[in-house]
């Protein structure tokens, strides 16, 4: 049986709840220690199954087995309703009831998610995909502020990666963010912030036809009691190679940034918050944004721009 009914509009998508979905939800629920936890797991599993079937019809590949919601230990310990979308990450599938005006997002699901789909469980046989949001910064999401489901495929296709800085605090780093000593010379490292151990660097290519086309973005985070302090620097990339004896051989004398590179901090609403510009004379061997603070759940963007274009790196605390 096709699990979708004819679409009534682009925002809400009615979906059949299949028998296999109910059986799986019942199976997971029976493994729980009490009726309250069993009800939570039952509804979460239905929501995940419904979204999984919907994405399958759109030829969007998922991996149920890799999802936390399919892991018995995680399912027991946390309120999980995630679905791994291959090549993208985990999408949360949150169940709501008819008449609900908001959806509550548990704390453990407010991180490491590429988005949140709200699933109204209308009956044992029918659900409605109400829409989605791409991120959350509070415990509750209004069901009146969702993006329509019709936008989800395009959102996934054009989604830019977001660096989760809370992972850095746990010692987990994305592969393209390297220890600073791998990309910076000792002279450059002296300008960094050794007082924090949460520091990573990334090499970025500017759209320039010159030897100055690569730069190194250095991000340092310093956790405080109720916030995170952040410093961001931009360095020129100095070409180097590893010698068999373990030393690094620098074979380029480039040690300054080209003039008029802009290093900008933008808020999640895309407002310019802070900006520095590399000088024409004397040339800068590093530029740095003023120290700024952020709170968990917030997003921001670091942009590096020249007259030829701009590169953006997106972050979430």
Short mmCIF file of N, CA and C in Angstrom, two decimals, residues 3 19 62 74 122 131 139 141 143 145 147-149 162 165-166 194 213 226 251 264 284 317:
data_model
loop_
_atom_site.label_atom_id
_atom_site.label_comp_id
_atom_site.label_asym_id
_atom_site.label_seq_id
_atom_site.Cartn_x
_atom_site.Cartn_y
_atom_site.Cartn_z
N UNK A 3 2.03 4.65 1.20
CA UNK A 3 1.87 5.21 2.54
C UNK A 3 1.47 6.67 2.53
N UNK A 19 1.26 -1.00 9.09
CA UNK A 19 1.22 -2.04 10.12
C UNK A 19 2.61 -2.37 10.64
N UNK A 62 17.97 6.92 3.72
CA UNK A 62 18.07 7.00 5.17
C UNK A 62 18.76 5.74 5.70
N UNK A 74 20.39 3.72 23.97
CA UNK A 74 20.13 5.17 23.88
C UNK A 74 18.64 5.44 24.03
N UNK A 122 -2.47 11.54 14.26
CA UNK A 122 -3.91 11.78 14.26
C UNK A 122 -4.70 10.58 14.78
N UNK A 131 5.45 20.01 8.98
CA UNK A 131 6.49 20.90 8.49
C UNK A 131 7.76 20.66 9.27
N UNK A 139 13.53 25.26 24.01
CA UNK A 139 12.92 23.96 24.25
C UNK A 139 11.61 23.78 23.49
N UNK A 141 9.00 24.77 20.14
CA UNK A 141 8.88 25.27 18.78
C UNK A 141 7.41 25.45 18.47
N UNK A 143 4.18 25.47 16.32
CA UNK A 143 3.76 24.75 15.12
C UNK A 143 3.23 25.68 14.05
N UNK A 145 5.12 28.16 13.00
CA UNK A 145 6.31 28.76 12.41
C UNK A 145 7.16 27.72 11.67
N UNK A 147 8.46 25.46 8.41
CA UNK A 147 8.62 25.51 6.96
C UNK A 147 7.81 24.38 6.34
N UNK A 148 7.22 24.58 5.16
CA UNK A 148 6.42 23.52 4.54
C UNK A 148 7.26 22.33 4.14
N UNK A 149 6.66 21.14 4.18
CA UNK A 149 7.37 19.92 3.84
C UNK A 149 7.90 19.94 2.41
N UNK A 162 27.20 22.94 9.20
CA UNK A 162 27.32 23.77 10.39
C UNK A 162 28.26 23.08 11.37
N UNK A 165 30.21 23.51 17.78
CA UNK A 165 31.34 23.77 18.66
C UNK A 165 31.23 23.04 19.99
N UNK A 166 30.04 22.60 20.35
CA UNK A 166 29.92 21.83 21.59
C UNK A 166 30.65 20.49 21.46
N UNK A 194 47.16 30.14 23.28
CA UNK A 194 47.51 28.84 23.86
C UNK A 194 46.84 28.56 25.19
N UNK A 213 46.44 32.98 -2.33
CA UNK A 213 45.04 32.61 -2.45
C UNK A 213 44.52 31.79 -1.27
N UNK A 226 28.58 30.46 32.23
CA UNK A 226 27.26 30.57 31.60
C UNK A 226 27.32 30.97 30.13
N UNK A 251 58.73 26.17 2.29
CA UNK A 251 59.38 26.56 1.05
C UNK A 251 58.70 27.75 0.39
N UNK A 264 34.59 38.83 8.96
CA UNK A 264 33.33 39.35 9.51
C UNK A 264 32.64 38.31 10.37
N UNK A 284 49.43 43.10 7.05
CA UNK A 284 49.14 42.30 8.25
C UNK A 284 49.57 40.85 8.05
N UNK A 317 26.68 26.84 18.75
CA UNK A 317 27.15 26.56 20.10
C UNK A 317 26.21 25.56 20.79
#
